[in-house]
Amino acid sequence: ATISIHQKDEDDLSLFCPYVSLATRGICLLCMIGVNAVMISSFLDGMNESGSVVGTSLSTAANFSCSAIYGILFFGEIVPISWYFGAALIASGMWLLSSVTLVDSKKM
């Protein structure tokens, strides 16, 4: 039995591919952990600055809105007009919550 040069190259690549796949998955895992750490840090900073109710509400509204926009842009989802009306209500609620100024009870 003779082995061609091309078959030997393919065998070498098939041994190499699992390591590339594993390394890629590891890099993606580290990136996911890093992005989540930044997100949690920003969330906690926002809660310290504006209170837990405002911080949680803004975070939830932003996550909902960004998820829907990504679905439209990347997956071609079709959303009804009522969704845009709801998104406008969410945006106005986010604006109202972000414009609230907190009163420090210790100063009173």
Tab-separated table of N, CA and C in Angstrom:
chain	number	residue	atom	x	y	z
A	1	ALA	N	0.847	-1.172	0.000
A	1	ALA	CA	0.000	0.000	0.000
A	1	ALA	C	0.888	1.229	0.000
A	2	THR	N	0.543	2.133	-0.872
A	2	THR	CA	1.305	3.381	-0.957
A	2	THR	C	0.486	4.516	-0.353
A	3	ILE	N	1.175	5.413	0.297
A	3	ILE	CA	0.537	6.587	0.901
A	3	ILE	C	0.962	7.807	0.109
A	4	SER	N	-0.009	8.531	-0.347
A	4	SER	CA	0.316	9.730	-1.109
A	4	SER	C	0.713	10.860	-0.156
A	5	ILE	N	1.364	11.864	-0.696
A	5	ILE	CA	1.792	13.020	0.092
A	5	ILE	C	0.573	13.781	0.622
A	6	HIS	N	-0.472	13.873	-0.195
A	6	HIS	CA	-1.674	14.619	0.208
A	6	HIS	C	-2.371	13.945	1.388
A	7	GLN	N	-2.389	12.626	1.402
A	7	GLN	CA	-3.037	11.923	2.499
A	7	GLN	C	-2.269	12.156	3.794
A	8	LYS	N	-0.946	12.202	3.731
A	8	LYS	CA	-0.132	12.446	4.924
A	8	LYS	C	-0.398	13.849	5.457
A	9	ASP	N	-0.517	14.847	4.566
A	9	ASP	CA	-0.810	16.209	4.994
A	9	ASP	C	-2.187	16.297	5.657
A	10	GLU	N	-3.161	15.583	5.114
A	10	GLU	CA	-4.497	15.598	5.697
A	10	GLU	C	-4.495	14.947	7.074
A	11	ASP	N	-3.711	13.875	7.248
A	11	ASP	CA	-3.621	13.230	8.554
A	11	ASP	C	-2.978	14.166	9.577
A	12	ASP	N	-1.957	14.913	9.171
A	12	ASP	CA	-1.319	15.871	10.075
A	12	ASP	C	-2.301	16.964	10.480
A	13	LEU	N	-3.120	17.435	9.533
A	13	LEU	CA	-4.102	18.471	9.839
A	13	LEU	C	-5.183	17.953	10.766
A	14	SER	N	-5.596	16.699	10.574
A	14	SER	CA	-6.657	16.160	11.430
A	14	SER	C	-6.169	15.992	12.867
A	15	LEU	N	-4.880	15.805	13.065
A	15	LEU	CA	-4.338	15.748	14.416
A	15	LEU	C	-4.223	17.138	15.030
A	16	PHE	N	-4.044	18.160	14.198
A	16	PHE	CA	-3.845	19.528	14.639
A	16	PHE	C	-5.159	20.243	14.938
A	17	CYS	N	-6.223	19.909	14.210
A	17	CYS	CA	-7.503	20.617	14.320
A	17	CYS	C	-8.146	20.545	15.705
A	18	PRO	N	-8.138	19.416	16.388
A	18	PRO	CA	-8.750	19.407	17.727
A	18	PRO	C	-8.084	20.386	18.696
A	19	TYR	N	-6.768	20.580	18.567
A	19	TYR	CA	-6.075	21.514	19.440
A	19	TYR	C	-6.460	22.953	19.119
A	20	VAL	N	-6.630	23.255	17.844
A	20	VAL	CA	-7.063	24.595	17.448
A	20	VAL	C	-8.477	24.851	17.958
A	21	SER	N	-9.342	23.868	17.838
A	21	SER	CA	-10.710	23.998	18.320
A	21	SER	C	-10.733	24.203	19.834
A	22	LEU	N	-9.947	23.454	20.554
A	22	LEU	CA	-9.886	23.577	22.001
A	22	LEU	C	-9.335	24.943	22.416
A	23	ALA	N	-8.300	25.405	21.741
A	23	ALA	CA	-7.722	26.716	22.045
A	23	ALA	C	-8.725	27.827	21.754
A	24	THR	N	-9.453	27.710	20.648
A	24	THR	CA	-10.458	28.711	20.302
A	24	THR	C	-11.564	28.749	21.340
A	25	ARG	N	-12.008	27.599	21.785
A	25	ARG	CA	-13.041	27.547	22.820
A	25	ARG	C	-12.538	28.147	24.129
A	26	GLY	N	-11.295	27.875	24.460
A	26	GLY	CA	-10.709	28.446	25.679
A	26	GLY	C	-10.630	29.965	25.617
A	27	ILE	N	-10.227	30.485	24.464
A	27	ILE	CA	-10.153	31.935	24.290
A	27	ILE	C	-11.544	32.551	24.386
A	28	CYS	N	-12.530	31.917	23.759
A	28	CYS	CA	-13.910	32.422	23.834
A	28	CYS	C	-14.429	32.394	25.263
A	29	LEU	N	-14.099	31.349	26.017
A	29	LEU	CA	-14.515	31.258	27.416
A	29	LEU	C	-13.900	32.390	28.232
A	30	LEU	N	-12.611	32.651	28.039
A	30	LEU	CA	-11.953	33.736	28.764
A	30	LEU	C	-12.544	35.096	28.391
A	31	CYS	N	-12.858	35.287	27.113
A	31	CYS	CA	-13.483	36.541	26.684
A	31	CYS	C	-14.861	36.711	27.321
A	32	MET	N	-15.627	35.635	27.391
A	32	MET	CA	-16.955	35.696	28.001
A	32	MET	C	-16.842	36.055	29.484
A	33	ILE	N	-15.905	35.447	30.179
A	33	ILE	CA	-15.717	35.745	31.596
A	33	ILE	C	-15.290	37.197	31.776
A	34	GLY	N	-14.395	37.679	30.923
A	34	GLY	CA	-13.949	39.072	31.007
A	34	GLY	C	-15.068	40.065	30.758
A	35	VAL	N	-15.875	39.819	29.732
A	35	VAL	CA	-16.988	40.713	29.421
A	35	VAL	C	-18.019	40.699	30.549
A	36	ASN	N	-18.299	39.527	31.110
A	36	ASN	CA	-19.244	39.453	32.229
A	36	ASN	C	-18.699	40.164	33.466
A	37	ALA	N	-17.407	40.112	33.700
A	37	ALA	CA	-16.821	40.825	34.836
A	37	ALA	C	-16.970	42.329	34.663
A	38	VAL	N	-16.744	42.818	33.449
A	38	VAL	CA	-16.924	44.252	33.176
A	38	VAL	C	-18.382	44.644	33.355
A	39	MET	N	-19.302	43.796	32.874
A	39	MET	CA	-20.730	44.080	32.993
A	39	MET	C	-21.154	44.138	34.459
A	40	ILE	N	-20.724	43.196	35.266
A	40	ILE	CA	-21.094	43.188	36.678
A	40	ILE	C	-20.490	44.387	37.397
A	41	SER	N	-19.256	44.734	37.062
A	41	SER	CA	-18.625	45.905	37.665
A	41	SER	C	-19.393	47.177	37.331
A	42	SER	N	-19.788	47.327	36.069
A	42	SER	CA	-20.567	48.505	35.662
A	42	SER	C	-21.924	48.520	36.339
A	43	PHE	N	-22.554	47.374	36.460
A	43	PHE	CA	-23.856	47.268	37.112
A	43	PHE	C	-23.763	47.680	38.575
A	44	LEU	N	-22.745	47.195	39.279
A	44	LEU	CA	-22.589	47.542	40.688
A	44	LEU	C	-22.252	49.014	40.870
A	45	ASP	N	-21.436	49.566	39.984
A	45	ASP	CA	-21.142	51.002	40.044
A	45	ASP	C	-22.413	51.824	39.835
A	46	GLY	N	-23.244	51.395	38.887
A	46	GLY	CA	-24.496	52.096	38.632
A	46	GLY	C	-25.448	52.003	39.812
A	47	MET	N	-25.494	50.844	40.466
A	47	MET	CA	-26.366	50.697	41.633
A	47	MET	C	-25.869	51.545	42.792
A	48	ASN	N	-24.563	51.653	42.965
A	48	ASN	CA	-24.025	52.500	44.030
A	48	ASN	C	-24.321	53.968	43.767
A	49	GLU	N	-24.310	54.352	42.511
A	49	GLU	CA	-24.511	55.756	42.156
A	49	GLU	C	-25.974	56.170	42.192
A	50	SER	N	-26.871	55.303	41.736
A	50	SER	CA	-28.261	55.735	41.587
A	50	SER	C	-29.267	54.900	42.374
A	51	GLY	N	-28.835	53.937	43.114
A	51	GLY	CA	-29.763	53.115	43.887
A	51	GLY	C	-30.081	51.811	43.178
A	52	SER	N	-30.548	50.847	43.947
A	52	SER	CA	-30.748	49.514	43.394
A	52	SER	C	-31.951	49.426	42.461
A	53	VAL	N	-33.036	50.147	42.751
A	53	VAL	CA	-34.224	50.067	41.906
A	53	VAL	C	-33.941	50.652	40.527
A	54	VAL	N	-33.324	51.820	40.506
A	54	VAL	CA	-33.009	52.465	39.228
A	54	VAL	C	-31.983	51.649	38.459
A	55	GLY	N	-30.941	51.188	39.143
A	55	GLY	CA	-29.902	50.398	38.472
A	55	GLY	C	-30.437	49.110	37.884
A	56	THR	N	-31.270	48.406	38.633
A	56	THR	CA	-31.847	47.157	38.146
A	56	THR	C	-32.802	47.403	36.984
A	57	SER	N	-33.622	48.433	37.097
A	57	SER	CA	-34.568	48.747	36.025
A	57	SER	C	-33.855	49.131	34.741
A	58	LEU	N	-32.841	49.974	34.854
A	58	LEU	CA	-32.094	50.382	33.667
A	58	LEU	C	-31.353	49.207	33.037
A	59	SER	N	-30.783	48.353	33.867
A	59	SER	CA	-30.072	47.187	33.346
A	59	SER	C	-31.011	46.241	32.608
A	60	THR	N	-32.169	45.983	33.195
A	60	THR	CA	-33.139	45.090	32.563
A	60	THR	C	-33.647	45.663	31.249
A	61	ALA	N	-33.962	46.946	31.245
A	61	ALA	CA	-34.458	47.591	30.029
A	61	ALA	C	-33.383	47.609	28.937
A	62	ALA	N	-32.149	47.880	29.318
A	62	ALA	CA	-31.064	47.905	28.333
A	62	ALA	C	-30.811	46.512	27.760
A	63	ASN	N	-30.838	45.481	28.607
A	63	ASN	CA	-30.648	44.110	28.124
A	63	ASN	C	-31.755	43.695	27.172
A	64	PHE	N	-32.999	44.018	27.520
A	64	PHE	CA	-34.138	43.681	26.667
A	64	PHE	C	-34.013	44.380	25.315
A	65	SER	N	-33.705	45.668	25.344
A	65	SER	CA	-33.612	46.443	24.105
A	65	SER	C	-32.456	45.972	23.224
A	66	CYS	N	-31.301	45.765	23.837
A	66	CYS	CA	-30.139	45.321	23.051
A	66	CYS	C	-30.354	43.929	22.467
A	67	SER	N	-30.973	43.039	23.217
A	67	SER	CA	-31.248	41.702	22.695
A	67	SER	C	-32.157	41.756	21.478
A	68	ALA	N	-33.179	42.590	21.544
A	68	ALA	CA	-34.094	42.719	20.408
A	68	ALA	C	-33.408	43.343	19.205
A	69	ILE	N	-32.605	44.359	19.421
A	69	ILE	CA	-31.902	45.009	18.306
A	69	ILE	C	-30.920	44.042	17.658
A	70	TYR	N	-30.196	43.276	18.465
A	70	TYR	CA	-29.276	42.282	17.904
A	70	TYR	C	-30.033	41.223	17.111
A	71	GLY	N	-31.194	40.825	17.590
A	71	GLY	CA	-32.003	39.852	16.856
A	71	GLY	C	-32.424	40.382	15.495
A	72	ILE	N	-32.768	41.646	15.447
A	72	ILE	CA	-33.161	42.266	14.173
A	72	ILE	C	-31.963	42.377	13.240
A	73	LEU	N	-30.838	42.874	13.755
A	73	LEU	CA	-29.663	43.117	12.907
A	73	LEU	C	-28.976	41.836	12.447
A	74	PHE	N	-28.777	40.901	13.367
A	74	PHE	CA	-27.966	39.730	13.046
A	74	PHE	C	-28.769	38.525	12.565
A	75	PHE	N	-30.025	38.396	12.992
A	75	PHE	CA	-30.807	37.227	12.637
A	75	PHE	C	-32.000	37.534	11.752
A	76	GLY	N	-32.189	38.798	11.412
A	76	GLY	CA	-33.267	39.180	10.510
A	76	GLY	C	-34.654	38.954	11.079
A	77	GLU	N	-34.801	39.048	12.392
A	77	GLU	CA	-36.118	38.863	12.999
A	77	GLU	C	-37.063	39.977	12.548
A	78	ILE	N	-38.282	39.620	12.369
A	78	ILE	CA	-39.304	40.594	11.995
A	78	ILE	C	-40.143	40.874	13.236
A	79	VAL	N	-40.212	42.147	13.607
A	79	VAL	CA	-40.968	42.517	14.803
A	79	VAL	C	-42.151	43.381	14.388
A	80	PRO	N	-43.276	43.220	15.082
A	80	PRO	CA	-44.461	44.015	14.740
A	80	PRO	C	-44.328	45.455	15.218
A	81	ILE	N	-45.214	46.293	14.739
A	81	ILE	CA	-45.237	47.705	15.115
A	81	ILE	C	-45.416	47.859	16.623
A	82	SER	N	-46.182	46.976	17.233
A	82	SER	CA	-46.402	47.075	18.681
A	82	SER	C	-45.088	46.947	19.455
A	83	TRP	N	-44.122	46.192	18.904
A	83	TRP	CA	-42.827	46.089	19.563
A	83	TRP	C	-42.131	47.443	19.582
A	84	TYR	N	-42.186	48.169	18.470
A	84	TYR	CA	-41.555	49.489	18.419
A	84	TYR	C	-42.224	50.447	19.399
A	85	PHE	N	-43.545	50.351	19.549
A	85	PHE	CA	-44.254	51.173	20.519
A	85	PHE	C	-43.787	50.824	21.934
A	86	GLY	N	-43.669	49.548	22.222
A	86	GLY	CA	-43.173	49.108	23.527
A	86	GLY	C	-41.739	49.548	23.767
A	87	ALA	N	-40.899	49.485	22.732
A	87	ALA	CA	-39.510	49.929	22.863
A	87	ALA	C	-39.455	51.428	23.144
A	88	ALA	N	-40.359	52.196	22.531
A	88	ALA	CA	-40.415	53.638	22.798
A	88	ALA	C	-40.827	53.889	24.244
A	89	LEU	N	-41.764	53.102	24.759
A	89	LEU	CA	-42.152	53.240	26.161
A	89	LEU	C	-41.003	52.873	27.099
A	90	ILE	N	-40.268	51.827	26.751
A	90	ILE	CA	-39.111	51.434	27.561
A	90	ILE	C	-38.063	52.537	27.545
A	91	ALA	N	-37.793	53.110	26.371
A	91	ALA	CA	-36.810	54.193	26.263
A	91	ALA	C	-37.238	55.411	27.071
A	92	SER	N	-38.532	55.734	27.027
A	92	SER	CA	-38.985	56.887	27.812
A	92	SER	C	-38.901	56.586	29.317
A	93	GLY	N	-39.183	55.355	29.707
A	93	GLY	CA	-39.021	54.973	31.106
A	93	GLY	C	-37.575	55.027	31.550
A	94	MET	N	-36.666	54.594	30.679
A	94	MET	CA	-35.240	54.673	30.994
A	94	MET	C	-34.813	56.127	31.153
A	95	TRP	N	-35.332	56.994	30.293
A	95	TRP	CA	-35.002	58.417	30.384
A	95	TRP	C	-35.525	59.001	31.692
A	96	LEU	N	-36.771	58.646	32.064
A	96	LEU	CA	-37.330	59.143	33.326
A	96	LEU	C	-36.530	58.654	34.531
A	97	LEU	N	-36.177	57.377	34.533
A	97	LEU	CA	-35.403	56.844	35.655
A	97	LEU	C	-34.008	57.453	35.737
A	98	SER	N	-33.381	57.681	34.611
A	98	SER	CA	-32.029	58.232	34.640
A	98	SER	C	-32.015	59.709	34.995
A	99	SER	N	-33.153	60.392	34.869
A	99	SER	CA	-33.190	61.816	35.194
A	99	SER	C	-33.564	62.067	36.653
A	100	VAL	N	-33.856	61.029	37.415
A	100	VAL	CA	-34.227	61.175	38.823
A	100	VAL	C	-32.984	61.511	39.628
A	101	THR	N	-33.113	62.484	40.520
A	101	THR	CA	-32.019	62.800	41.425
A	101	THR	C	-32.373	62.278	42.802
A	102	LEU	N	-31.407	61.643	43.429
A	102	LEU	CA	-31.627	61.069	44.755
A	102	LEU	C	-31.419	62.115	45.830
A	103	VAL	N	-32.229	62.058	46.860
A	103	VAL	CA	-32.094	62.939	48.001
A	103	VAL	C	-31.463	62.138	49.120
A	104	ASP	N	-30.394	62.660	49.679
A	104	ASP	CA	-29.708	61.976	50.746
A	104	ASP	C	-30.459	62.204	52.062
A	105	SER	N	-30.935	61.123	52.669
A	105	SER	CA	-31.739	61.237	53.885
A	105	SER	C	-30.906	61.687	55.091
A	106	LYS	N	-29.604	61.524	55.029
A	106	LYS	CA	-28.737	61.926	56.138
A	106	LYS	C	-28.625	63.446	56.229
A	107	LYS	N	-28.772	64.123	55.097
A	107	LYS	CA	-28.651	65.580	55.090
A	107	LYS	C	-29.911	66.252	55.605
A	108	MET	N	-31.029	65.563	55.629
A	108	MET	CA	-32.298	66.162	56.045
A	108	MET	C	-32.426	66.205	57.522
